[in-house]
Short mmCIF file of C-alpha atoms and ligand atoms in Angstrom, two decimals:
data_model
loop_
_atom_site.label_atom_id
_atom_site.label_comp_id
_atom_site.label_asym_id
_atom_site.label_seq_id
_atom_site.Cartn_x
_atom_site.Cartn_y
_atom_site.Cartn_z
CA UNK A 1 -65.30 42.64 28.24
CA UNK A 2 -63.78 45.51 30.25
CA UNK A 3 -60.82 47.17 28.36
CA UNK A 4 -57.47 46.50 30.05
CA UNK A 5 -56.99 50.16 31.52
CA UNK A 6 -58.40 53.56 31.20
CA UNK A 7 -56.98 56.59 32.80
CA UNK A 8 -58.99 59.51 33.96
CA UNK A 9 -56.83 61.96 32.23
CA UNK A 10 -57.27 60.44 28.77
CA UNK A 11 -59.28 62.48 26.28
CA UNK A 12 -61.05 59.42 24.66
CA UNK A 13 -62.45 60.48 21.39
CA UNK A 14 -61.40 57.80 18.85
CA UNK A 15 -61.01 55.26 21.75
CA UNK A 16 -64.36 56.07 23.59
CA UNK A 17 -65.67 52.63 22.74
CA UNK A 18 -62.72 50.36 23.21
CA UNK A 19 -63.92 47.51 25.51
CA UNK A 20 -67.53 48.05 24.40
CA UNK A 21 -68.47 44.94 22.30
CA UNK A 22 -71.97 46.57 21.36
CA UNK A 23 -70.09 49.23 19.41
CA UNK A 24 -68.83 46.71 17.01
CA UNK A 25 -72.24 45.71 15.54
CA UNK A 26 -74.12 47.85 12.99
CA UNK A 27 -76.91 48.42 15.37
CA UNK A 28 -74.66 49.36 18.30
CA UNK A 29 -72.75 51.67 16.13
CA UNK A 30 -75.84 53.53 15.01
CA UNK A 31 -77.21 53.71 18.51
CA UNK A 32 -73.83 55.46 19.10
CA UNK A 33 -74.46 57.97 16.32
CA UNK A 34 -72.68 55.98 13.63
CA UNK A 35 -72.97 56.88 10.03
CA UNK A 36 -74.29 60.31 10.85
CA UNK A 37 -70.86 61.60 9.85
CA UNK A 38 -71.28 60.00 6.46
CA UNK A 39 -74.73 61.47 5.97
CA UNK A 40 -73.45 64.86 6.94
CA UNK A 41 -70.38 64.52 4.36
CA UNK A 42 -72.79 63.48 1.35
CA UNK A 43 -74.85 66.70 2.05
CA UNK A 44 -71.53 68.54 1.49
CA UNK A 45 -69.49 68.89 -1.48
CA UNK A 46 -66.09 67.05 -1.75
CA UNK A 47 -64.13 70.36 -1.50
CA UNK A 48 -66.07 71.57 1.64
CA UNK A 49 -64.96 68.42 3.27
CA UNK A 50 -61.28 68.95 2.20
CA UNK A 51 -61.37 72.39 3.53
CA UNK A 52 -62.82 71.37 6.92
CA UNK A 53 -60.20 68.71 7.18
CA UNK A 54 -57.47 71.27 6.00
CA UNK A 55 -59.00 73.82 8.78
CA UNK A 56 -58.80 71.24 11.61
CA UNK A 57 -55.01 70.83 11.02
CA UNK A 58 -55.24 67.05 11.24
CA UNK A 59 -51.97 65.39 10.37
CA UNK A 60 -51.58 61.82 8.98
CA UNK A 61 -51.15 59.34 11.97
CA UNK A 62 -49.32 56.70 10.00
CA UNK A 63 -45.59 58.25 10.81
CA UNK A 64 -44.85 61.23 8.75
CA UNK A 65 -47.48 63.56 10.05
CA UNK A 66 -48.28 65.10 6.68
CA UNK A 67 -51.46 67.40 6.76
CA UNK A 68 -54.45 65.34 5.74
CA UNK A 69 -56.47 68.04 4.16
CA UNK A 70 -53.64 69.16 2.10
CA UNK A 71 -52.86 65.56 0.88
CA UNK A 72 -56.47 65.27 -0.30
CA UNK A 73 -56.24 68.66 -1.97
CA UNK A 74 -53.56 67.33 -4.31
CA UNK A 75 -55.95 64.92 -5.88
CA UNK A 76 -57.12 66.23 -9.48
CA UNK A 77 -60.05 68.16 -9.18
CA UNK A 78 -60.92 67.39 -12.81
CA UNK A 79 -60.17 64.10 -14.32
CA UNK A 80 -62.07 61.33 -16.17
CA UNK A 81 -59.88 58.54 -14.45
CA UNK A 82 -60.91 56.61 -11.30
CA UNK A 83 -59.34 57.67 -8.08
CA UNK A 84 -58.85 55.47 -5.24
CA UNK A 85 -58.73 56.02 -1.38
CA UNK A 86 -56.43 53.47 0.12
CA UNK A 87 -56.47 52.87 3.96
CA UNK A 88 -53.06 51.58 5.30
CA UNK A 89 -54.01 49.13 8.15
CA UNK A 90 -50.78 47.35 7.76
CA UNK A 91 -49.54 48.51 11.12
CA UNK A 92 -46.22 46.89 10.92
CA UNK A 93 -43.77 49.53 12.66
CA UNK A 94 -42.37 47.75 15.87
CA UNK A 95 -44.17 48.92 19.02
CA UNK A 96 -47.38 49.94 17.24
CA UNK A 97 -50.72 48.37 18.28
CA UNK A 98 -53.20 51.21 17.95
CA UNK A 99 -54.81 50.62 14.46
CA UNK A 100 -55.70 46.81 15.20
CA UNK A 101 -57.32 48.05 18.32
CA UNK A 102 -59.54 50.74 16.50
CA UNK A 103 -60.52 48.13 14.02
CA UNK A 104 -61.20 45.42 16.54
CA UNK A 105 -63.62 47.63 18.81
CA UNK A 106 -65.01 50.15 16.06
CA UNK A 107 -64.74 48.56 12.65
CA UNK A 108 -67.47 50.72 11.40
CA UNK A 109 -65.76 53.87 12.51
CA UNK A 110 -63.24 52.94 9.92
CA UNK A 111 -65.64 51.88 7.18
CA UNK A 112 -67.26 55.47 7.78
CA UNK A 113 -63.95 57.23 7.56
CA UNK A 114 -62.88 55.28 4.38
CA UNK A 115 -66.44 56.07 2.88
CA UNK A 116 -66.04 59.83 3.89
CA UNK A 117 -62.47 60.05 2.67
CA UNK A 118 -63.40 58.20 -0.73
CA UNK A 119 -66.08 60.93 -1.23
CA UNK A 120 -63.84 63.70 -0.42
CA UNK A 121 -61.44 62.72 -3.05
CA UNK A 122 -63.92 61.95 -5.65
CA UNK A 123 -62.97 58.32 -5.47
CA UNK A 124 -65.83 55.51 -6.08
CA UNK A 125 -63.57 52.88 -4.48
CA UNK A 126 -61.71 52.41 -1.20
CA UNK A 127 -59.36 49.71 -0.50
CA UNK A 128 -58.28 48.85 2.98
CA UNK A 129 -54.86 46.97 2.94
CA UNK A 130 -54.87 44.98 6.22
CA UNK A 131 -51.75 42.93 7.48
CA UNK A 132 -52.50 39.32 7.05
CA UNK A 133 -51.50 38.38 10.67
CA UNK A 134 -54.43 40.39 12.00
CA UNK A 135 -56.94 37.60 11.49
CA UNK A 136 -59.46 38.52 14.29
CA UNK A 137 -59.49 42.31 13.41
CA UNK A 138 -59.89 41.31 9.46
CA UNK A 139 -62.69 39.26 10.33
CA UNK A 140 -64.50 41.83 12.28
CA UNK A 141 -63.92 44.56 9.60
CA UNK A 142 -65.17 42.06 6.78
CA UNK A 143 -68.36 41.65 8.91
CA UNK A 144 -68.70 45.40 9.25
CA UNK A 145 -68.19 46.16 5.61
CA UNK A 146 -70.96 43.53 4.71
CA UNK A 147 -73.34 45.09 7.31
CA UNK A 148 -72.49 48.41 5.81
CA UNK A 149 -73.45 47.21 2.27
CA UNK A 150 -76.56 45.63 3.56
CA UNK A 151 -77.72 48.78 5.26
CA UNK A 152 -77.08 50.84 2.07
CA UNK A 153 -74.12 52.61 3.34
CA UNK A 154 -71.86 51.35 0.77
CA UNK A 155 -72.25 50.32 -2.75
CA UNK A 156 -74.66 51.89 -5.19
CA UNK A 157 -76.60 55.02 -4.46
CA UNK A 158 -75.24 55.41 -0.80
CA UNK A 159 -78.18 56.46 1.47
CA UNK A 160 -80.10 57.68 -1.53
CA UNK A 161 -77.22 60.23 -2.37
CA UNK A 162 -77.04 59.19 -5.98
CA UNK A 163 -73.26 58.47 -5.08
CA UNK A 164 -71.69 55.11 -5.36
CA UNK A 165 -68.97 54.16 -2.92
CA UNK A 166 -67.50 50.75 -3.01
CA UNK A 167 -65.09 49.39 -0.36
CA UNK A 168 -62.87 46.41 -0.51
CA UNK A 169 -60.99 44.73 2.10
CA UNK A 170 -57.62 43.39 0.78
CA UNK A 171 -55.55 41.03 3.20
CA UNK A 172 -51.68 41.55 2.86
CA UNK A 173 -49.10 38.54 3.57
CA UNK A 174 -47.23 40.60 6.41
CA UNK A 175 -44.24 42.43 5.14
CA UNK A 176 -43.19 45.48 6.89
CA UNK A 177 -42.25 47.16 3.59
CA UNK A 178 -46.13 46.78 2.38
CA UNK A 179 -46.76 49.52 4.99
CA UNK A 180 -44.72 51.87 3.04
CA UNK A 181 -47.43 53.72 0.62
CA UNK A 182 -45.98 52.62 -2.72
CA UNK A 183 -44.84 49.20 -1.48
CA UNK A 184 -48.63 48.86 -0.40
CA UNK A 185 -49.89 49.94 -3.88
CA UNK A 186 -47.57 47.42 -5.63
CA UNK A 187 -48.85 44.71 -3.31
CA UNK A 188 -52.31 45.56 -3.72
CA UNK A 189 -51.80 45.16 -7.64
CA UNK A 190 -50.55 41.79 -7.05
CA UNK A 191 -46.87 42.74 -7.55
CA UNK A 192 -43.83 42.54 -5.24
CA UNK A 193 -44.36 44.81 -2.40
CA UNK A 194 -41.46 47.17 -3.37
CA UNK A 195 -41.44 50.91 -3.00
CA UNK A 196 -41.61 52.99 -6.17
CA UNK A 197 -39.51 55.91 -6.98
CA UNK A 198 -41.30 59.14 -6.59
CA UNK A 199 -42.27 61.15 -8.46
CA UNK A 200 -44.75 60.28 -9.78
CA UNK A 201 -46.58 60.97 -6.54
CA UNK A 202 -49.59 58.77 -5.69
CA UNK A 203 -51.97 61.81 -6.19
CA UNK A 204 -50.87 61.51 -9.93
CA UNK A 205 -50.19 58.03 -10.39
CA UNK A 206 -50.82 55.85 -7.38
CA UNK A 207 -52.84 52.45 -7.20
CA UNK A 208 -53.39 50.84 -10.70
CA UNK A 209 -51.58 53.94 -12.17
CA UNK A 210 -54.66 56.16 -11.11
CA UNK A 211 -54.70 59.14 -8.72
CA UNK A 212 -54.81 57.86 -5.29
CA UNK A 213 -54.67 59.33 -1.59
CA UNK A 214 -53.51 56.82 1.14
CA UNK A 215 -54.36 57.36 4.78
CA UNK A 216 -53.69 55.62 8.03
CA UNK A 217 -56.55 54.04 9.95
CA UNK A 218 -56.43 56.48 12.83
CA UNK A 219 -56.30 59.43 10.47
CA UNK A 220 -59.48 58.41 8.69
CA UNK A 221 -61.38 57.74 11.88
CA UNK A 222 -60.33 61.22 13.07
CA UNK A 223 -61.51 62.70 9.77
CA UNK A 224 -64.97 61.30 10.28
CA UNK A 225 -65.01 63.09 13.79
CA UNK A 226 -64.04 66.26 12.12
CA UNK A 227 -66.79 66.14 9.55
CA UNK A 228 -69.51 65.55 12.45
CA UNK A 229 -68.28 68.11 14.79
CA UNK A 230 -66.12 70.73 12.78
CA UNK A 231 -62.58 71.75 12.85
CA UNK A 232 -62.76 74.20 15.64
CA UNK A 233 -64.06 71.48 17.91
CA UNK A 234 -61.09 69.28 16.90
CA UNK A 235 -58.63 72.15 17.48
CA UNK A 236 -59.69 72.49 21.02
CA UNK A 237 -57.00 70.04 21.64
CA UNK A 238 -53.47 69.73 20.93
CA UNK A 239 -51.06 72.79 20.04
CA UNK A 240 -51.13 75.17 17.18
CA UNK A 241 -49.43 72.83 14.78
CA UNK A 242 -50.35 69.34 16.11
CA UNK A 243 -54.12 69.41 16.68
CA UNK A 244 -56.43 66.89 18.20
CA UNK A 245 -55.97 63.89 20.09
CA UNK A 246 -53.69 60.92 19.36
CA UNK A 247 -53.53 57.31 20.44
CA UNK A 248 -50.13 56.18 21.84
CA UNK A 249 -49.06 52.58 22.26
CA UNK A 250 -47.02 51.93 25.36
CA UNK A 251 -44.93 48.91 25.81
CA UNK A 252 -41.57 47.63 27.24
CA UNK A 253 -40.48 47.92 30.90
CA UNK A 254 -43.62 49.97 31.89
CA UNK A 255 -46.17 49.38 34.82
CA UNK A 256 -49.34 49.95 32.77
CA UNK A 257 -48.84 48.95 28.77
CA UNK A 258 -51.41 49.58 26.43
CA UNK A 259 -53.19 52.25 24.35
CA UNK A 260 -53.61 55.70 25.68
CA UNK A 261 -55.55 58.62 23.98
CA UNK A 262 -54.11 62.17 25.08
CA UNK A 263 -54.20 65.52 23.30
CA UNK A 264 -51.15 66.14 21.34
CA UNK A 265 -48.69 68.29 23.29
CA UNK A 266 -49.18 66.26 26.46
CA UNK A 267 -46.27 66.36 28.78
CA UNK A 268 -44.27 63.40 27.94
CA UNK A 269 -42.85 62.81 31.56
CA UNK A 270 -46.30 63.09 33.17
CA UNK A 271 -47.79 60.72 30.61
CA UNK A 272 -44.92 58.07 31.18
CA UNK A 273 -44.71 58.39 35.01
CA UNK A 274 -48.30 59.37 35.98
CA UNK A 275 -50.50 57.81 33.26
CA UNK A 276 -48.45 54.84 32.71
CA UNK A 277 -47.10 54.18 36.01
CA UNK A 278 -43.43 54.42 35.29
CA UNK A 279 -41.26 51.18 35.10
CA UNK A 280 -42.90 47.99 35.92
CA UNK A 281 -39.81 47.19 38.34
CA UNK A 282 -39.82 50.76 39.84
CA UNK A 283 -36.16 51.00 38.42
CA UNK A 284 -35.07 54.11 36.80
CA UNK A 285 -35.75 54.68 32.94
CA UNK A 286 -32.69 54.42 30.77
CA UNK A 287 -34.23 55.12 27.51
CA UNK A 288 -37.52 55.89 25.66
CA UNK A 289 -38.31 55.33 22.00
CA UNK A 290 -41.37 57.82 21.47
CA UNK A 291 -42.57 56.95 18.09
CA UNK A 292 -41.81 53.51 16.93
CA UNK A 293 -38.50 51.67 16.44
CA UNK A 294 -37.60 53.92 13.47
CA UNK A 295 -37.08 57.13 15.55
CA UNK A 296 -34.02 58.16 17.49
CA UNK A 297 -34.11 57.50 21.26
CA UNK A 298 -34.45 59.76 24.09
CA UNK A 299 -32.72 59.37 27.54
CA UNK A 300 -34.47 59.72 30.89
CA UNK A 301 -33.42 63.32 31.24
CA UNK A 302 -35.03 64.34 27.86
CA UNK A 303 -38.63 63.56 28.72
CA UNK A 304 -39.80 67.09 29.74
CA UNK A 305 -41.26 67.70 26.20
CA UNK A 306 -44.61 67.75 24.56
CA UNK A 307 -45.89 64.89 22.77
CA UNK A 308 -46.36 66.73 19.53
CA UNK A 309 -44.44 66.63 16.07
CA UNK A 310 -42.77 69.97 16.71
CA UNK A 311 -41.48 69.43 20.38
CA UNK A 312 -40.29 65.92 19.41
CA UNK A 313 -38.46 67.22 16.43
CA UNK A 314 -36.97 69.93 18.49
CA UNK A 315 -35.62 67.11 21.01
CA UNK A 316 -33.84 65.42 17.90
CA UNK A 317 -36.50 62.68 17.66
CA UNK A 318 -39.96 62.26 16.02
CA UNK A 319 -43.46 61.59 17.17
CA UNK A 320 -43.76 58.76 14.41
CA UNK A 321 -46.94 56.72 14.88
CA UNK A 322 -46.96 57.26 18.71
CA UNK A 323 -45.34 54.06 19.59
CA UNK A 324 -43.53 54.40 23.07
CA UNK A 325 -41.27 51.84 24.12
CA UNK A 326 -39.66 52.12 27.66
CA UNK A 327 -36.67 50.54 28.62
CA UNK A 328 -35.45 50.45 32.35
CA UNK A 329 -31.64 50.42 33.40
CA UNK A 330 -31.38 46.80 33.07
CA UNK A 331 -31.69 47.16 29.50
CA UNK A 332 -28.61 46.33 27.27
CA UNK A 333 -28.91 49.09 24.57
CA UNK A 334 -26.50 47.30 22.19
CA UNK A 335 -28.58 44.20 22.05
CA UNK A 336 -31.79 46.10 21.72
CA UNK A 337 -30.31 48.08 18.80
CA UNK A 338 -29.10 44.79 17.25
CA UNK A 339 -32.55 43.20 17.50
CA UNK A 340 -34.15 46.37 15.73
CA UNK A 341 -31.49 46.44 13.09
CA UNK A 342 -32.03 42.64 12.34
CA UNK A 343 -35.62 43.30 11.82
CA UNK A 344 -34.87 45.93 9.25
CA UNK A 345 -32.30 43.87 7.50
CA UNK A 346 -34.81 41.12 7.26
CA UNK A 347 -37.53 43.56 5.92
CA UNK A 348 -35.60 45.37 3.57
CA UNK A 349 -36.96 44.96 0.14
CA UNK A 350 -33.32 44.97 -1.43
CA UNK A 351 -33.85 47.47 -4.13
CA UNK A 352 -31.33 49.73 -2.86
CA UNK A 353 -27.62 49.09 -2.17
CA UNK A 354 -27.21 51.42 0.87
CA UNK A 355 -30.13 49.86 2.58
CA UNK A 356 -29.91 46.16 1.46
CA UNK A 357 -26.03 45.99 2.40
CA UNK A 358 -26.02 48.64 5.01
CA UNK A 359 -28.65 46.88 7.29
CA UNK A 360 -27.04 43.47 6.96
CA UNK A 361 -23.50 44.85 7.64
CA UNK A 362 -24.50 47.07 10.60
CA UNK A 363 -26.39 44.02 12.30
CA UNK A 364 -23.24 41.87 11.68
CA UNK A 365 -21.10 44.56 13.51
CA UNK A 366 -23.69 44.88 16.21
CA UNK A 367 -23.87 41.20 16.74
CA UNK A 368 -19.97 41.13 17.00
CA UNK A 369 -19.99 43.94 19.70
CA UNK A 370 -22.85 42.19 21.62
CA UNK A 371 -20.50 39.04 21.62
CA UNK A 372 -17.79 40.89 23.13
CA UNK A 373 -15.47 40.92 20.17
CA UNK A 374 -16.12 44.77 19.24
CA UNK A 375 -13.57 47.47 18.78
CA UNK A 376 -13.84 51.12 18.76
CA UNK A 377 -13.40 51.46 15.22
CA UNK A 378 -16.62 49.41 14.83
CA UNK A 379 -18.50 52.35 16.23
CA UNK A 380 -16.76 54.76 13.56
CA UNK A 381 -18.06 52.18 10.88
CA UNK A 382 -21.48 52.10 12.20
CA UNK A 383 -21.79 55.70 12.11
CA UNK A 384 -20.51 55.77 8.62
CA UNK A 385 -22.65 53.11 7.29
CA UNK A 386 -25.74 54.86 9.07
CA UNK A 387 -24.64 58.18 6.96
CA UNK A 388 -24.59 56.20 3.85
CA UNK A 389 -28.10 54.81 4.70
CA UNK A 390 -29.60 58.11 5.28
CA UNK A 391 -31.32 60.21 2.87
CA UNK A 392 -30.08 58.13 -0.16
CA UNK A 393 -32.71 55.50 -0.89
CA UNK A 394 -36.24 54.88 -2.60
CA UNK A 395 -37.93 54.83 0.75
CA UNK A 396 -37.13 55.58 4.34
CA UNK A 397 -36.84 52.19 5.69
CA UNK A 398 -33.08 52.61 5.35
CA UNK A 399 -33.21 55.86 7.34
CA UNK A 400 -35.38 54.23 9.92
CA UNK A 401 -32.67 51.49 10.45
CA UNK A 402 -30.03 54.12 10.98
CA UNK A 403 -31.93 56.10 13.51
CA UNK A 404 -31.61 53.91 16.50
CA UNK A 405 -27.82 52.97 15.54
CA UNK A 406 -26.97 56.79 15.53
CA UNK A 407 -28.86 57.75 18.35
CA UNK A 408 -27.88 54.87 20.72
CA UNK A 409 -24.10 55.50 19.84
CA UNK A 410 -24.62 59.29 20.61
CA UNK A 411 -26.30 58.78 23.92
CA UNK A 412 -25.44 55.24 25.09
CA UNK A 413 -21.61 55.07 24.11
CA UNK A 414 -20.89 53.79 27.52
CA UNK A 415 -22.97 50.56 26.70
CA UNK A 416 -20.90 49.99 23.53
CA UNK A 417 -17.56 50.43 25.43
CA UNK A 418 -18.68 48.10 28.33
CA UNK A 419 -19.67 45.34 25.82
CA UNK A 420 -16.29 45.79 24.19
CA UNK A 421 -14.19 45.46 27.63
CA UNK A 422 -16.66 42.61 28.70
CA UNK A 423 -15.31 40.96 25.51
CA UNK A 424 -11.59 41.59 26.34
CA UNK A 425 -9.97 38.08 26.78
CA UNK A 426 -13.08 36.26 25.95
CA UNK A 427 -11.85 33.44 23.41
CA UNK A 428 -13.22 34.07 20.01
CA UNK A 429 -14.90 30.44 19.85
CA UNK A 430 -16.76 31.08 23.20
CA UNK A 431 -17.73 34.51 22.12
CA UNK A 432 -19.10 33.23 18.89
CA UNK A 433 -21.23 30.70 20.82
CA UNK A 434 -22.71 33.22 22.94
C1 FMN B 501 -40.98 51.29 5.92
C2 FMN B 501 -42.36 51.84 6.03
C3 FMN B 501 -43.44 51.31 6.70
C4 FMN B 501 -44.62 51.93 6.85
N1 FMN B 501 -45.58 51.35 7.51
C5 FMN B 501 -46.74 52.02 7.79
C6 FMN B 501 -47.86 51.27 8.51
O1 FMN B 501 -47.96 50.12 8.83
N2 FMN B 501 -49.02 52.00 8.38
C7 FMN B 501 -49.28 53.17 8.02
O2 FMN B 501 -50.20 53.74 8.25
N3 FMN B 501 -48.20 53.78 7.50
C8 FMN B 501 -47.03 53.41 7.31
N4 FMN B 501 -45.88 54.03 6.62
C9 FMN B 501 -46.12 55.35 6.26
C10 FMN B 501 -46.92 55.33 4.92
O3 FMN B 501 -45.96 55.30 3.82
C11 FMN B 501 -47.77 56.68 4.73
O4 FMN B 501 -46.90 57.72 4.93
C12 FMN B 501 -48.87 56.69 5.44
O5 FMN B 501 -49.97 55.43 5.20
C13 FMN B 501 -49.81 57.80 4.95
O6 FMN B 501 -50.95 57.94 5.75
P1 FMN B 501 -51.14 59.25 6.82
O7 FMN B 501 -50.87 60.40 5.99
O8 FMN B 501 -52.55 59.04 7.41
O9 FMN B 501 -50.18 59.09 7.91
C14 FMN B 501 -44.75 53.38 6.50
C15 FMN B 501 -43.53 54.05 5.86
C16 FMN B 501 -42.39 53.25 5.81
C17 FMN B 501 -41.40 53.92 4.95
S1 SF4 B 502 -34.94 51.76 1.34
FE1 SF4 B 502 -34.74 49.55 1.68
S2 SF4 B 502 -36.67 48.87 1.91
FE2 SF4 B 502 -36.74 51.09 0.95
S3 SF4 B 502 -36.76 50.71 -1.32
FE3 SF4 B 502 -34.65 50.86 -0.65
S4 SF4 B 502 -34.02 48.78 -0.34
FE4 SF4 B 502 -36.22 48.68 -0.27
#
């Protein structure tokens, strides 16, 4: 089956076998060089692997962009407690669909990445926490894990190295908050998927109260490539501080939606217009969310920037997990933001008052504005609520919910005013019914 769309200017490292069903099988994976990275890793010391990944500059692809080698180096070097490697395959950020594709097409790449990551942090057990709705990817991954055990790539005495590495697939129940690292740990332990207060940080007390490192699917697969080819090879792509290639998930009013792999630092405008074909309708772009629904929006005039962590931050937004949502000029921004805030209100775990109350209250106000009954004061209230929701809670779901509210009011105030004027004279009863 041909993968939906490949652009000649992509640099396909992680996604090179998308659309190639043979790569899913153990035989096919081995024929493509599979498990050579694990073989090489087992010949290195854990510290050597950590140093190579550190030198590569690889940053976590789950959203925050934290340097992977540095995270791994936080794990205790000498400890009699078990260590755990957790792979975050929850992929719940609206607009994101890269991890499930990596798993669907290259499940052994993830198994290999997890085994290498586990060995590097001196863990004997890796857990992959996958979202329950990913039924097909989970089945494919379960089969790959079985094949890896049968071939001696996992389990006792991996590849005759004397090292034991177990890997367990854990299927979640589908809650956005279980993608947050400590919510994931609670859920894995059979508790409510609620984020934990930090400190203690996972490297000291993570899953089952033991030192743990948690990484995104894409991060672990990239780490395996770095072990095979070295840090300098990886740094041939990207910018000084944002190295390597990254998968970007493109959706919305776009001509060619899908996953694209490009070097970090790629020009965003060129990416959207040339690679993805611009809007499906040919109409002008109104807004773009560059990194998943949790990050501030950009206007069409703000797209001449690099697709890297620093350039996005300088533009007042974030690269996040690379989920690009494109909206053309027919978009009602108030409605879009209300839908996003509804999502966060539904997914808030409810532990923190600013998040629990703030998301629900903001959603109510936005709905009122959408129904034509808003006032200018509502915008001030929304900004006040957003301020109270930012930087004051256990996890950043609350900040994530505030980001689209604030950026939309700053950049698309006209849409809010229009909705208010549209509502002028609308009888309250019919406005409620809208
Ligand atoms: C509400 C919320 C949801 C998250 N969901 C995911 C997710 O689905 N997948 C993911 O990899 N990271 C997610 N993260 C980020 C994780 O907490 C964590 O930073 C990440 O798994 C670390 O991996 P990395 O260093 O490889 O990026 C989420 C964070 C928050 C606050
Ligand atoms: S910020 Fe929201 S989702 Fe995060 S812990 Fe607090 S209430 Fe739960």
